[in-house]
Amino acid sequence: MKKFLLFIFTFSMFSAFASKPKNQYVRMVTPYGTCIIKLYNETPLHRDNFIKLVKEEYYNGTTFHRVIKDFMIQGGDPNSKSGDPDLIIGEGGPKYTIPAEINDSLFHKKGALGAARESDDVNPLKASSGSQFYLVQGKVFNDDQLNTLEQKRLKFKLPEWQRQVYKTVGGAPHLDRNYTVFGEIVEGLDVVDKIAAVETGTNDRPKQDVRIEVSMLRKREAKKLEKLLLKNLAK
């Protein structure tokens, strides 16, 4: 009887573990649509911090305060909740930074989620902002453009598989190995294009606030999404 109960317990624990999603996902709702973002397990400090802030509803009501077409859209400053058009936004956030988790295999393709940070002159270790982030729009590059970028700015060769992504999907390769990429949009990529097209004013701030609501995807939703992504990948 005890062996039987132990078997049931072990099987239940195995089933519970096996049913867990491989990754964690967040849902970002904007006036221009909704996107789903996968958080990378390879960047646990950034992943866990982002999850913490999402669960605290830290991002709800904030805006994309800096929008540059063909480059990226930036948000995560709690000061943007005020709605004051004269307020300079971009310096807000929790009173801590996150150590860089720069990974050569996690790059700035279109839809990548990256951590904003202060410049190298005051931040040589490339530590990330505690809350501010950006989503890459970027653009499509050709071989000549990538070659020039490698020689004059990057000072390293991009892996061939990354070059193929930049030549087809697009992105912002000049940011590679300088900022931590800790996630990517897996659904709703068009939202970035729509927001990147809004009219902007001083300091690249949208003339009309682009507010966001961010929440965690539930385990059941995440598991269903992963099955769909796997199915699409197999096609």
PDB file of N, CA and C in Angstrom, residues 73-154:
ATOM      1  N   ILE A  73      11.227  51.183 -29.681  1.00  0.00           N
ATOM      2  CA  ILE A  73      10.282  51.910 -28.841  1.00  0.00           C
ATOM      3  C   ILE A  73      10.663  51.608 -27.389  1.00  0.00           C
ATOM      4  N   GLN A  74      10.775  52.667 -26.574  1.00  0.00           N
ATOM      5  CA  GLN A  74      11.281  52.512 -25.207  1.00  0.00           C
ATOM      6  C   GLN A  74      10.223  52.898 -24.185  1.00  0.00           C
ATOM      7  N   GLY A  75      10.129  52.110 -23.107  1.00  0.00           N
ATOM      8  CA  GLY A  75       9.176  52.382 -22.034  1.00  0.00           C
ATOM      9  C   GLY A  75       9.724  51.952 -20.693  1.00  0.00           C
ATOM     10  N   GLY A  76       8.832  51.932 -19.697  1.00  0.00           N
ATOM     11  CA  GLY A  76       9.221  51.446 -18.380  1.00  0.00           C
ATOM     12  C   GLY A  76       9.566  52.506 -17.363  1.00  0.00           C
ATOM     13  N   ASP A  77       9.427  53.792 -17.701  1.00  0.00           N
ATOM     14  CA  ASP A  77       9.698  54.859 -16.736  1.00  0.00           C
ATOM     15  C   ASP A  77       8.414  55.154 -15.955  1.00  0.00           C
ATOM     16  N   PRO A  78       8.416  54.946 -14.624  1.00  0.00           N
ATOM     17  CA  PRO A  78       7.198  55.199 -13.849  1.00  0.00           C
ATOM     18  C   PRO A  78       6.755  56.657 -13.879  1.00  0.00           C
ATOM     19  N   ASN A  79       7.682  57.575 -14.180  1.00  0.00           N
ATOM     20  CA  ASN A  79       7.317  58.994 -14.252  1.00  0.00           C
ATOM     21  C   ASN A  79       6.368  59.287 -15.410  1.00  0.00           C
ATOM     22  N   SER A  80       6.314  58.369 -16.376  1.00  0.00           N
ATOM     23  CA  SER A  80       5.457  58.598 -17.551  1.00  0.00           C
ATOM     24  C   SER A  80       3.978  58.445 -17.222  1.00  0.00           C
ATOM     25  N   LYS A  81       3.671  57.947 -16.033  1.00  0.00           N
ATOM     26  CA  LYS A  81       2.260  57.801 -15.643  1.00  0.00           C
ATOM     27  C   LYS A  81       1.563  59.148 -15.463  1.00  0.00           C
ATOM     28  N   SER A  82       2.341  60.198 -15.189  1.00  0.00           N
ATOM     29  CA  SER A  82       1.757  61.494 -14.849  1.00  0.00           C
ATOM     30  C   SER A  82       0.967  62.113 -15.993  1.00  0.00           C
ATOM     31  N   GLY A  83       1.406  61.879 -17.219  1.00  0.00           N
ATOM     32  CA  GLY A  83       0.718  62.472 -18.361  1.00  0.00           C
ATOM     33  C   GLY A  83       1.069  63.921 -18.600  1.00  0.00           C
ATOM     34  N   ASP A  84       1.971  64.478 -17.802  1.00  0.00           N
ATOM     35  CA  ASP A  84       2.388  65.873 -17.962  1.00  0.00           C
ATOM     36  C   ASP A  84       3.202  66.007 -19.241  1.00  0.00           C
ATOM     37  N   PRO A  85       2.706  66.765 -20.244  1.00  0.00           N
ATOM     38  CA  PRO A  85       3.418  66.866 -21.526  1.00  0.00           C
ATOM     39  C   PRO A  85       4.750  67.599 -21.415  1.00  0.00           C
ATOM     40  N   ASP A  86       4.945  68.379 -20.343  1.00  0.00           N
ATOM     41  CA  ASP A  86       6.180  69.150 -20.181  1.00  0.00           C
ATOM     42  C   ASP A  86       7.225  68.411 -19.334  1.00  0.00           C
ATOM     43  N   LEU A  87       6.832  67.284 -18.759  1.00  0.00           N
ATOM     44  CA  LEU A  87       7.750  66.530 -17.907  1.00  0.00           C
ATOM     45  C   LEU A  87       8.769  65.786 -18.766  1.00  0.00           C
ATOM     46  N   ILE A  88      10.036  65.923 -18.421  1.00  0.00           N
ATOM     47  CA  ILE A  88      11.084  65.185 -19.127  1.00  0.00           C
ATOM     48  C   ILE A  88      11.123  63.764 -18.590  1.00  0.00           C
ATOM     49  N   ILE A  89      10.862  62.814 -19.458  1.00  0.00           N
ATOM     50  CA  ILE A  89      10.773  61.408 -19.053  1.00  0.00           C
ATOM     51  C   ILE A  89      12.003  60.651 -19.552  1.00  0.00           C
ATOM     52  N   GLY A  90      12.425  59.679 -18.766  1.00  0.00           N
ATOM     53  CA  GLY A  90      13.547  58.850 -19.183  1.00  0.00           C
ATOM     54  C   GLY A  90      14.551  58.604 -18.081  1.00  0.00           C
ATOM     55  N   GLU A  91      14.359  59.277 -16.947  1.00  0.00           N
ATOM     56  CA  GLU A  91      15.298  59.130 -15.830  1.00  0.00           C
ATOM     57  C   GLU A  91      14.707  58.336 -14.667  1.00  0.00           C
ATOM     58  N   GLY A  92      13.450  57.938 -14.764  1.00  0.00           N
ATOM     59  CA  GLY A  92      12.788  57.276 -13.647  1.00  0.00           C
ATOM     60  C   GLY A  92      13.035  55.789 -13.586  1.00  0.00           C
ATOM     61  N   GLY A  93      12.739  55.229 -12.409  1.00  0.00           N
ATOM     62  CA  GLY A  93      12.891  53.791 -12.214  1.00  0.00           C
ATOM     63  C   GLY A  93      13.250  53.483 -10.776  1.00  0.00           C
ATOM     64  N   PRO A  94      13.304  52.208 -10.421  1.00  0.00           N
ATOM     65  CA  PRO A  94      13.703  51.833  -9.063  1.00  0.00           C
ATOM     66  C   PRO A  94      15.161  52.216  -8.807  1.00  0.00           C
ATOM     67  N   LYS A  95      15.515  52.312  -7.554  1.00  0.00           N
ATOM     68  CA  LYS A  95      16.855  52.781  -7.182  1.00  0.00           C
ATOM     69  C   LYS A  95      17.886  51.651  -7.201  1.00  0.00           C
ATOM     70  N   TYR A  96      17.891  50.902  -8.266  1.00  0.00           N
ATOM     71  CA  TYR A  96      18.901  49.857  -8.424  1.00  0.00           C
ATOM     72  C   TYR A  96      19.108  49.583  -9.911  1.00  0.00           C
ATOM     73  N   THR A  97      20.214  48.934 -10.211  1.00  0.00           N
ATOM     74  CA  THR A  97      20.473  48.478 -11.574  1.00  0.00           C
ATOM     75  C   THR A  97      20.617  46.963 -11.561  1.00  0.00           C
ATOM     76  N   ILE A  98      20.642  46.373 -12.739  1.00  0.00           N
ATOM     77  CA  ILE A  98      20.772  44.918 -12.876  1.00  0.00           C
ATOM     78  C   ILE A  98      22.089  44.623 -13.591  1.00  0.00           C
ATOM     79  N   PRO A  99      22.915  43.745 -13.045  1.00  0.00           N
ATOM     80  CA  PRO A  99      24.170  43.407 -13.727  1.00  0.00           C
ATOM     81  C   PRO A  99      23.911  42.919 -15.149  1.00  0.00           C
ATOM     82  N   ALA A 100      24.779  43.321 -16.050  1.00  0.00           N
ATOM     83  CA  ALA A 100      24.619  42.924 -17.448  1.00  0.00           C
ATOM     84  C   ALA A 100      24.609  41.405 -17.588  1.00  0.00           C
ATOM     85  N   GLU A 101      23.750  40.916 -18.482  1.00  0.00           N
ATOM     86  CA  GLU A 101      23.711  39.490 -18.836  1.00  0.00           C
ATOM     87  C   GLU A 101      23.786  39.377 -20.356  1.00  0.00           C
ATOM     88  N   ILE A 102      24.801  39.988 -20.916  1.00  0.00           N
ATOM     89  CA  ILE A 102      24.950  40.026 -22.365  1.00  0.00           C
ATOM     90  C   ILE A 102      25.392  38.656 -22.870  1.00  0.00           C
ATOM     91  N   ASN A 103      24.632  38.138 -23.818  1.00  0.00           N
ATOM     92  CA  ASN A 103      24.848  36.797 -24.345  1.00  0.00           C
ATOM     93  C   ASN A 103      24.953  36.906 -25.865  1.00  0.00           C
ATOM     94  N   ASP A 104      26.051  36.425 -26.427  1.00  0.00           N
ATOM     95  CA  ASP A 104      26.282  36.569 -27.865  1.00  0.00           C
ATOM     96  C   ASP A 104      25.176  35.958 -28.719  1.00  0.00           C
ATOM     97  N   SER A 105      24.488  34.960 -28.189  1.00  0.00           N
ATOM     98  CA  SER A 105      23.448  34.285 -28.971  1.00  0.00           C
ATOM     99  C   SER A 105      22.095  34.989 -28.881  1.00  0.00           C
ATOM    100  N   LEU A 106      21.974  35.962 -27.973  1.00  0.00           N
ATOM    101  CA  LEU A 106      20.738  36.732 -27.824  1.00  0.00           C
ATOM    102  C   LEU A 106      20.982  38.109 -28.427  1.00  0.00           C
ATOM    103  N   PHE A 107      20.391  38.359 -29.573  1.00  0.00           N
ATOM    104  CA  PHE A 107      20.761  39.539 -30.349  1.00  0.00           C
ATOM    105  C   PHE A 107      19.543  40.397 -30.670  1.00  0.00           C
ATOM    106  N   HIS A 108      19.805  41.535 -31.312  1.00  0.00           N
ATOM    107  CA  HIS A 108      18.777  42.558 -31.487  1.00  0.00           C
ATOM    108  C   HIS A 108      17.984  42.408 -32.785  1.00  0.00           C
ATOM    109  N   LYS A 109      17.398  41.247 -32.965  1.00  0.00           N
ATOM    110  CA  LYS A 109      16.502  41.059 -34.104  1.00  0.00           C
ATOM    111  C   LYS A 109      15.207  41.831 -33.856  1.00  0.00           C
ATOM    112  N   LYS A 110      14.430  42.019 -34.893  1.00  0.00           N
ATOM    113  CA  LYS A 110      13.149  42.709 -34.746  1.00  0.00           C
ATOM    114  C   LYS A 110      12.294  41.964 -33.720  1.00  0.00           C
ATOM    115  N   GLY A 111      11.719  42.709 -32.774  1.00  0.00           N
ATOM    116  CA  GLY A 111      10.891  42.117 -31.741  1.00  0.00           C
ATOM    117  C   GLY A 111      11.633  41.781 -30.470  1.00  0.00           C
ATOM    118  N   ALA A 112      12.967  41.970 -30.451  1.00  0.00           N
ATOM    119  CA  ALA A 112      13.746  41.669 -29.250  1.00  0.00           C
ATOM    120  C   ALA A 112      13.390  42.634 -28.120  1.00  0.00           C
ATOM    121  N   LEU A 113      13.398  42.107 -26.908  1.00  0.00           N
ATOM    122  CA  LEU A 113      13.191  42.911 -25.700  1.00  0.00           C
ATOM    123  C   LEU A 113      14.550  43.146 -25.059  1.00  0.00           C
ATOM    124  N   GLY A 114      14.937  44.408 -24.938  1.00  0.00           N
ATOM    125  CA  GLY A 114      16.230  44.740 -24.363  1.00  0.00           C
ATOM    126  C   GLY A 114      16.088  45.662 -23.169  1.00  0.00           C
ATOM    127  N   ALA A 115      17.128  45.712 -22.356  1.00  0.00           N
ATOM    128  CA  ALA A 115      17.147  46.564 -21.171  1.00  0.00           C
ATOM    129  C   ALA A 115      17.872  47.865 -21.473  1.00  0.00           C
ATOM    130  N   ALA A 116      17.209  48.976 -21.208  1.00  0.00           N
ATOM    131  CA  ALA A 116      17.850  50.280 -21.379  1.00  0.00           C
ATOM    132  C   ALA A 116      18.912  50.448 -20.294  1.00  0.00           C
ATOM    133  N   ARG A 117      19.844  51.356 -20.530  1.00  0.00           N
ATOM    134  CA  ARG A 117      20.900  51.600 -19.536  1.00  0.00           C
ATOM    135  C   ARG A 117      21.548  52.945 -19.793  1.00  0.00           C
ATOM    136  N   GLU A 118      22.340  53.390 -18.811  1.00  0.00           N
ATOM    137  CA  GLU A 118      23.117  54.605 -18.988  1.00  0.00           C
ATOM    138  C   GLU A 118      24.323  54.310 -19.867  1.00  0.00           C
ATOM    139  N   SER A 119      24.911  55.370 -20.410  1.00  0.00           N
ATOM    140  CA  SER A 119      26.008  55.224 -21.363  1.00  0.00           C
ATOM    141  C   SER A 119      27.287  54.707 -20.705  1.00  0.00           C
ATOM    142  N   ASP A 120      28.206  54.239 -21.561  1.00  0.00           N
ATOM    143  CA  ASP A 120      29.444  53.619 -21.080  1.00  0.00           C
ATOM    144  C   ASP A 120      30.298  54.551 -20.224  1.00  0.00           C
ATOM    145  N   ASP A 121      30.256  55.854 -20.484  1.00  0.00           N
ATOM    146  CA  ASP A 121      31.132  56.761 -19.757  1.00  0.00           C
ATOM    147  C   ASP A 121      30.806  56.822 -18.267  1.00  0.00           C
ATOM    148  N   VAL A 122      29.565  56.561 -17.906  1.00  0.00           N
ATOM    149  CA  VAL A 122      29.191  56.520 -16.486  1.00  0.00           C
ATOM    150  C   VAL A 122      28.806  55.113 -16.046  1.00  0.00           C
ATOM    151  N   ASN A 123      28.799  54.179 -17.001  1.00  0.00           N
ATOM    152  CA  ASN A 123      28.334  52.823 -16.723  1.00  0.00           C
ATOM    153  C   ASN A 123      29.180  51.819 -17.516  1.00  0.00           C
ATOM    154  N   PRO A 124      30.471  51.737 -17.223  1.00  0.00           N
ATOM    155  CA  PRO A 124      31.361  50.880 -18.022  1.00  0.00           C
ATOM    156  C   PRO A 124      31.043  49.397 -17.954  1.00  0.00           C
ATOM    157  N   LEU A 125      30.341  48.962 -16.902  1.00  0.00           N
ATOM    158  CA  LEU A 125      29.978  47.552 -16.781  1.00  0.00           C
ATOM    159  C   LEU A 125      28.668  47.223 -17.496  1.00  0.00           C
ATOM    160  N   LYS A 126      28.058  48.232 -18.114  1.00  0.00           N
ATOM    161  CA  LYS A 126      26.850  48.057 -18.916  1.00  0.00           C
ATOM    162  C   LYS A 126      25.661  47.525 -18.097  1.00  0.00           C
ATOM    163  N   ALA A 127      25.592  47.917 -16.833  1.00  0.00           N
ATOM    164  CA  ALA A 127      24.467  47.502 -15.987  1.00  0.00           C
ATOM    165  C   ALA A 127      23.163  48.090 -16.523  1.00  0.00           C
ATOM    166  N   SER A 128      22.099  47.333 -16.391  1.00  0.00           N
ATOM    167  CA  SER A 128      20.804  47.721 -16.953  1.00  0.00           C
ATOM    168  C   SER A 128      19.964  48.538 -15.978  1.00  0.00           C
ATOM    169  N   SER A 129      19.098  49.356 -16.528  1.00  0.00           N
ATOM    170  CA  SER A 129      18.100  50.057 -15.725  1.00  0.00           C
ATOM    171  C   SER A 129      17.241  49.046 -14.975  1.00  0.00           C
ATOM    172  N   GLY A 130      16.768  49.424 -13.800  1.00  0.00           N
ATOM    173  CA  GLY A 130      15.923  48.530 -13.021  1.00  0.00           C
ATOM    174  C   GLY A 130      14.559  48.285 -13.635  1.00  0.00           C
ATOM    175  N   SER A 131      14.110  49.178 -14.534  1.00  0.00           N
ATOM    176  CA  SER A 131      12.768  48.984 -15.089  1.00  0.00           C
ATOM    177  C   SER A 131      12.627  49.338 -16.564  1.00  0.00           C
ATOM    178  N   GLN A 132      13.468  50.217 -17.077  1.00  0.00           N
ATOM    179  CA  GLN A 132      13.249  50.668 -18.451  1.00  0.00           C
ATOM    180  C   GLN A 132      13.718  49.630 -19.468  1.00  0.00           C
ATOM    181  N   PHE A 133      12.951  49.501 -20.520  1.00  0.00           N
ATOM    182  CA  PHE A 133      13.186  48.486 -21.544  1.00  0.00           C
ATOM    183  C   PHE A 133      12.883  49.055 -22.918  1.00  0.00           C
ATOM    184  N   TYR A 134      13.220  48.313 -23.945  1.00  0.00           N
ATOM    185  CA  TYR A 134      12.863  48.707 -25.306  1.00  0.00           C
ATOM    186  C   TYR A 134      12.520  47.473 -26.112  1.00  0.00           C
ATOM    187  N   LEU A 135      11.707  47.676 -27.133  1.00  0.00           N
ATOM    188  CA  LEU A 135      11.363  46.646 -28.107  1.00  0.00           C
ATOM    189  C   LEU A 135      11.916  47.091 -29.454  1.00  0.00           C
ATOM    190  N   VAL A 136      12.656  46.216 -30.104  1.00  0.00           N
ATOM    191  CA  VAL A 136      13.338  46.561 -31.350  1.00  0.00           C
ATOM    192  C   VAL A 136      12.392  46.505 -32.545  1.00  0.00           C
ATOM    193  N   GLN A 137      12.406  47.549 -33.349  1.00  0.00           N
ATOM    194  CA  GLN A 137      11.811  47.498 -34.675  1.00  0.00           C
ATOM    195  C   GLN A 137      12.930  47.290 -35.691  1.00  0.00           C
ATOM    196  N   GLY A 138      13.861  48.225 -35.727  1.00  0.00           N
ATOM    197  CA  GLY A 138      15.005  48.094 -36.613  1.00  0.00           C
ATOM    198  C   GLY A 138      14.637  48.161 -38.081  1.00  0.00           C
ATOM    199  N   LYS A 139      15.510  47.628 -38.903  1.00  0.00           N
ATOM    200  CA  LYS A 139      15.297  47.598 -40.347  1.00  0.00           C
ATOM    201  C   LYS A 139      16.037  46.411 -40.936  1.00  0.00           C
ATOM    202  N   VAL A 140      15.769  46.133 -42.203  1.00  0.00           N
ATOM    203  CA  VAL A 140      16.436  45.032 -42.902  1.00  0.00           C
ATOM    204  C   VAL A 140      17.747  45.542 -43.503  1.00  0.00           C
ATOM    205  N   PHE A 141      18.799  44.750 -43.360  1.00  0.00           N
ATOM    206  CA  PHE A 141      20.135  45.117 -43.858  1.00  0.00           C
ATOM    207  C   PHE A 141      20.531  44.208 -45.017  1.00  0.00           C
ATOM    208  N   ASN A 142      21.450  44.713 -45.835  1.00  0.00           N
ATOM    209  CA  ASN A 142      22.061  43.852 -46.855  1.00  0.00           C
ATOM    210  C   ASN A 142      23.494  43.521 -46.432  1.00  0.00           C
ATOM    211  N   ASP A 143      24.172  42.676 -47.193  1.00  0.00           N
ATOM    212  CA  ASP A 143      25.513  42.238 -46.821  1.00  0.00           C
ATOM    213  C   ASP A 143      26.500  43.397 -46.724  1.00  0.00           C
ATOM    214  N   ASP A 144      26.444  44.328 -47.676  1.00  0.00           N
ATOM    215  CA  ASP A 144      27.375  45.452 -47.658  1.00  0.00           C
ATOM    216  C   ASP A 144      27.193  46.298 -46.394  1.00  0.00           C
ATOM    217  N   GLN A 145      25.953  46.529 -46.021  1.00  0.00           N
ATOM    218  CA  GLN A 145      25.687  47.323 -44.821  1.00  0.00           C
ATOM    219  C   GLN A 145      26.195  46.608 -43.572  1.00  0.00           C
ATOM    220  N   LEU A 146      25.982  45.318 -43.504  1.00  0.00           N
ATOM    221  CA  LEU A 146      26.447  44.548 -42.344  1.00  0.00           C
ATOM    222  C   LEU A 146      27.973  44.494 -42.300  1.00  0.00           C
ATOM    223  N   ASN A 147      28.609  44.365 -43.460  1.00  0.00           N
ATOM    224  CA  ASN A 147      30.071  44.347 -43.515  1.00  0.00           C
ATOM    225  C   ASN A 147      30.652  45.660 -42.993  1.00  0.00           C
ATOM    226  N   THR A 148      30.049  46.760 -43.419  1.00  0.00           N
ATOM    227  CA  THR A 148      30.509  48.080 -42.981  1.00  0.00           C
ATOM    228  C   THR A 148      30.303  48.250 -41.475  1.00  0.00           C
ATOM    229  N   LEU A 149      29.178  47.781 -41.003  1.00  0.00           N
ATOM    230  CA  LEU A 149      28.874  47.871 -39.574  1.00  0.00           C
ATOM    231  C   LEU A 149      29.867  47.064 -38.746  1.00  0.00           C
ATOM    232  N   GLU A 150      30.195  45.884 -39.219  1.00  0.00           N
ATOM    233  CA  GLU A 150      31.159  45.033 -38.514  1.00  0.00           C
ATOM    234  C   GLU A 150      32.535  45.713 -38.421  1.00  0.00           C
ATOM    235  N   GLN A 151      32.955  46.329 -39.509  1.00  0.00           N
ATOM    236  CA  GLN A 151      34.292  46.907 -39.566  1.00  0.00           C
ATOM    237  C   GLN A 151      34.404  48.225 -38.805  1.00  0.00           C
ATOM    238  N   LYS A 152      33.397  49.070 -38.916  1.00  0.00           N
ATOM    239  CA  LYS A 152      33.520  50.420 -38.372  1.00  0.00           C
ATOM    240  C   LYS A 152      32.925  50.611 -36.985  1.00  0.00           C
ATOM    241  N   ARG A 153      32.005  49.732 -36.604  1.00  0.00           N
ATOM    242  CA  ARG A 153      31.347  49.959 -35.309  1.00  0.00           C
ATOM    243  C   ARG A 153      31.432  48.764 -34.367  1.00  0.00           C
ATOM    244  N   LEU A 154      31.046  47.607 -34.857  1.00  0.00           N
ATOM    245  CA  LEU A 154      31.002  46.439 -33.983  1.00  0.00           C
ATOM    246  C   LEU A 154      32.382  45.923 -33.613  1.00  0.00           C
TER     247      LEU A 154
END
